[in-house]
Amino acid sequence: MYNGKARAYTNIALIKYWGKKDKELILPMNNSLSLTLDAFYTETSVSFSPYHTKDSFVLDGQLQDEKATAKVSRFLDIARKKAGVNDFAQVESQNFVPTAAGLASSASGLAALAGACNDALQLGLSEKELSQLARRGSGSACRSVFGGFVEWEKGHSDDTSYAQVVPSDDWEEELAMIFILINDQQKDVSSRDGMERTVATSDFYDGWLETVSRDIQTAKQAIAAKDFQALGEVTEANGLKMHATTLAATPPFTYWSPDSLKAMNKVRQIRQTGLACYFTMDAGPNVKVLCQKKDVSAILAALQEDFTKEQLTCAYAGEGLKSLEMEVAK
Ligand code: ADP
Ligand code: DP6
Ligand code: CO
């Protein structure tokens, strides 16, 4: 029996990953840049054993169906191949984040699974190699291997596509991200399907791609200069551009709901009162608000005029992937 357990936090992209050049290897069309957060995370344990007769996957205490288990098995196959092991595995995972709701469960979930496999199979992977492995499970997961600001270098092959920390002189410690929960149910269009449809059919996709590398540069310069306004402006603009591409897909779709628009307008209003804050959205209706720690209580108070306390979660910068001790069976 080989056991491993790991925890990974979610990350939210300020400059988005949206589209694959290679679906099998999960090589992205563009670089992306994210902030790892402390409020949402996944803990996963895995045990490989010659006595298991198939792979099984338990998420939040529920044995998962064949389709969900097959997805995990495909990832386990990659880890098994690296280790030269054929044993089946039991995967048990707890998401301290709503699953498939646009809150980046695939990022924390697959990074945690990569970490657990590394430990269980004693792969001895470096952080860079862990990022490459996590990427094979879900693109955004390669960024959750690291804490703070992280850039995923798109690369051109399995070896050259991985994430790394963006030097920031710990500036992220001064920042926060407030989550406005609009809906925690599973989305209709997964991130994977949404980006695939967009790349294949959206007339706006080329426009998106042409401008992302400029946005990455702007974001990195803003981080280096600790210029919050510049980082916020490029974050908000980049997110809006990504969402514009889905409207021009065939068939068209959007992750926005009426309350997402209400939240985005509220953020603009709060900004007009002199509090610096900027929104971004991922593949789901929930809105995330980038702000500075010093303004959190004032911004939360303003958001509470329109949203309930239960809808609001404040996150700060989080750490990277961590190995956990397996509990010893009694
Ligand atoms: P999200 O916005 O939550 O990242 P995605 O559509 O990108 O939504 O991915 C959701 C999928 O990620 C799930 O359907 C499941 O396949 C996978 N996933 C989420 N959490 C876990 C986990 N803890 N372990 C393994 N896979 C997970
Ligand atoms: C909008 O990493 O969830 O959140 O690689 O197919 O698993 P797969 O997709 P995923 O896509 C994330 C898309 C996004 C933007 C981002 O996180 O960069
Ligand atoms: Co995801």
Tab-separated table of N, CA and C and ligand atoms in Angstrom, residues 11-20 26 32-34 71 102 104-107 110 135 137-141 143 152 187 190-193 195 242-243 255 281-284 288, ligand 2:
chain	number	residue	atom	x	y	z
A	11	ASN	N	-6.790	29.209	-6.770
A	11	ASN	CA	-6.224	30.475	-7.242
A	11	ASN	C	-7.217	31.107	-8.199
A	12	ILE	N	-7.212	32.430	-8.224
A	12	ILE	CA	-8.065	33.149	-9.178
A	12	ILE	C	-7.162	33.915	-10.130
A	13	ALA	N	-7.426	33.724	-11.428
A	13	ALA	CA	-6.598	34.392	-12.438
A	13	ALA	C	-6.973	35.866	-12.552
A	14	LEU	N	-5.947	36.707	-12.559
A	14	LEU	CA	-6.155	38.134	-12.832
A	14	LEU	C	-6.072	38.338	-14.341
A	15	ILE	N	-5.185	37.569	-14.973
A	15	ILE	CA	-5.109	37.499	-16.440
A	15	ILE	C	-5.434	36.036	-16.777
A	16	LYS	N	-6.492	35.833	-17.543
A	16	LYS	CA	-7.109	34.507	-17.648
A	16	LYS	C	-6.451	33.556	-18.644
A	17	TYR	N	-6.533	32.293	-18.291
A	17	TYR	CA	-6.276	31.172	-19.205
A	17	TYR	C	-7.608	30.860	-19.860
A	18	TRP	N	-7.663	30.909	-21.172
A	18	TRP	CA	-8.943	30.626	-21.839
A	18	TRP	C	-8.674	30.058	-23.226
A	19	GLY	N	-8.474	28.764	-23.286
A	19	GLY	CA	-8.271	28.105	-24.584
A	19	GLY	C	-7.019	27.252	-24.581
A	20	LYS	N	-7.149	26.075	-25.224
A	20	LYS	CA	-6.023	25.139	-25.285
A	20	LYS	C	-5.474	25.020	-26.692
A	26	ILE	N	-2.900	19.529	-22.228
A	26	ILE	CA	-3.349	20.794	-21.618
A	26	ILE	C	-2.243	21.852	-21.711
A	32	SER	N	-0.990	32.970	-18.319
A	32	SER	CA	-1.992	33.524	-17.412
A	32	SER	C	-1.298	33.875	-16.098
A	33	LEU	N	-1.971	34.698	-15.284
A	33	LEU	CA	-1.344	35.170	-14.041
A	33	LEU	C	-2.401	35.204	-12.942
A	34	SER	N	-2.082	34.607	-11.808
A	34	SER	CA	-3.114	34.416	-10.780
A	34	SER	C	-2.618	34.791	-9.385
A	71	LYS	N	-12.394	10.327	-15.044
A	71	LYS	CA	-11.573	11.537	-15.182
A	71	LYS	C	-10.368	11.472	-14.223
A	102	GLY	N	-17.377	27.690	-10.611
A	102	GLY	CA	-16.637	28.874	-11.036
A	102	GLY	C	-15.826	29.459	-9.892
A	104	ALA	N	-13.014	27.738	-8.887
A	104	ALA	CA	-11.691	27.123	-9.089
A	104	ALA	C	-11.453	25.837	-8.310
A	105	SER	N	-12.495	25.014	-8.172
A	105	SER	CA	-12.299	23.723	-7.497
A	105	SER	C	-11.360	22.816	-8.288
A	106	SER	N	-11.345	22.963	-9.613
A	106	SER	CA	-10.455	22.084	-10.383
A	106	SER	C	-8.993	22.450	-10.128
A	107	ALA	N	-8.745	23.722	-9.799
A	107	ALA	CA	-7.367	24.146	-9.519
A	107	ALA	C	-6.872	23.531	-8.208
A	110	LEU	N	-7.128	19.347	-8.450
A	110	LEU	CA	-6.119	18.588	-9.195
A	110	LEU	C	-4.706	18.847	-8.687
A	135	ARG	N	-0.974	20.343	-14.094
A	135	ARG	CA	-1.491	20.898	-15.350
A	135	ARG	C	-2.210	19.848	-16.187
A	137	GLY	N	-4.045	17.566	-15.177
A	137	GLY	CA	-5.377	17.312	-14.625
A	137	GLY	C	-6.340	18.457	-14.912
A	138	SER	N	-5.870	19.673	-14.704
A	138	SER	CA	-6.641	20.878	-15.002
A	138	SER	C	-5.638	22.007	-15.151
A	139	GLY	N	-5.763	22.778	-16.231
A	139	GLY	CA	-4.760	23.802	-16.505
A	139	GLY	C	-4.504	24.709	-15.318
A	140	SER	N	-5.582	25.254	-14.758
A	140	SER	CA	-5.427	26.215	-13.660
A	140	SER	C	-4.751	25.587	-12.437
A	141	ALA	N	-4.769	24.266	-12.329
A	141	ALA	CA	-4.159	23.590	-11.174
A	141	ALA	C	-2.642	23.771	-11.137
A	143	ARG	N	-1.072	26.377	-11.405
A	143	ARG	CA	-0.747	27.601	-10.671
A	143	ARG	C	-0.930	27.423	-9.169
A	152	TRP	N	1.630	31.265	-15.230
A	152	TRP	CA	1.739	30.011	-15.984
A	152	TRP	C	2.338	30.347	-17.339
A	187	LYS	N	-22.083	24.606	-12.610
A	187	LYS	CA	-22.400	25.363	-13.826
A	187	LYS	C	-22.893	24.445	-14.943
A	190	SER	N	-18.990	23.515	-18.395
A	190	SER	CA	-17.728	23.416	-17.651
A	190	SER	C	-16.692	24.357	-18.271
A	191	SER	N	-15.646	24.659	-17.508
A	191	SER	CA	-14.576	25.508	-18.065
A	191	SER	C	-14.017	24.844	-19.325
A	192	ARG	N	-13.842	23.531	-19.231
A	192	ARG	CA	-13.227	22.798	-20.347
A	192	ARG	C	-14.061	22.934	-21.613
A	193	ASP	N	-15.362	22.681	-21.505
A	193	ASP	CA	-16.233	22.758	-22.681
A	193	ASP	C	-16.378	24.199	-23.149
A	195	MET	N	-14.273	26.754	-22.909
A	195	MET	CA	-13.122	27.301	-23.666
A	195	MET	C	-12.964	26.593	-25.007
A	242	MET	N	-12.354	38.294	-21.713
A	242	MET	CA	-12.547	36.843	-21.774
A	242	MET	C	-14.032	36.510	-21.895
A	243	HIS	N	-14.834	37.178	-21.081
A	243	HIS	CA	-16.274	36.869	-21.106
A	243	HIS	C	-16.924	37.334	-22.406
A	255	TYR	N	-21.497	33.102	-18.779
A	255	TYR	CA	-21.477	32.634	-17.388
A	255	TYR	C	-22.139	33.653	-16.463
A	281	MET	N	-14.322	37.746	-13.043
A	281	MET	CA	-15.201	36.569	-13.001
A	281	MET	C	-14.553	35.419	-13.763
A	282	ASP	N	-14.871	34.209	-13.343
A	282	ASP	CA	-14.372	33.031	-14.044
A	282	ASP	C	-15.546	32.302	-14.706
A	283	ALA	N	-15.365	31.017	-14.949
A	283	ALA	CA	-16.416	30.286	-15.650
A	283	ALA	C	-17.531	29.921	-14.677
A	284	GLY	N	-18.305	30.930	-14.300
A	284	GLY	CA	-19.406	30.773	-13.354
A	284	GLY	C	-19.918	32.163	-12.991
A	288	LYS	N	-15.600	38.153	-8.088
A	288	LYS	CA	-14.506	38.299	-7.124
A	288	LYS	C	-14.001	39.737	-7.184
B	2	DP6	C1	-11.964	30.986	-16.550
B	2	DP6	O1	-8.331	25.169	-15.516
B	2	DP6	O2	-10.780	24.939	-14.970
B	2	DP6	O3	-11.085	30.010	-14.582
B	2	DP6	O4	-7.840	23.096	-17.934
B	2	DP6	O5	-10.058	22.412	-18.844
B	2	DP6	O6	-9.510	21.960	-16.452
B	2	DP6	P1	-9.300	22.875	-17.632
B	2	DP6	O7	-9.954	24.281	-17.241
B	2	DP6	P2	-9.736	25.223	-15.973
B	2	DP6	O8	-10.029	26.647	-16.633
B	2	DP6	C2	-10.002	27.832	-15.897
B	2	DP6	C3	-10.595	28.948	-16.693
B	2	DP6	C4	-10.788	30.245	-15.937
B	2	DP6	C5	-9.571	31.154	-16.069
B	2	DP6	C6	-8.340	30.796	-15.255
B	2	DP6	O9	-8.448	30.205	-14.172
B	2	DP6	O10	-7.242	31.160	-15.717
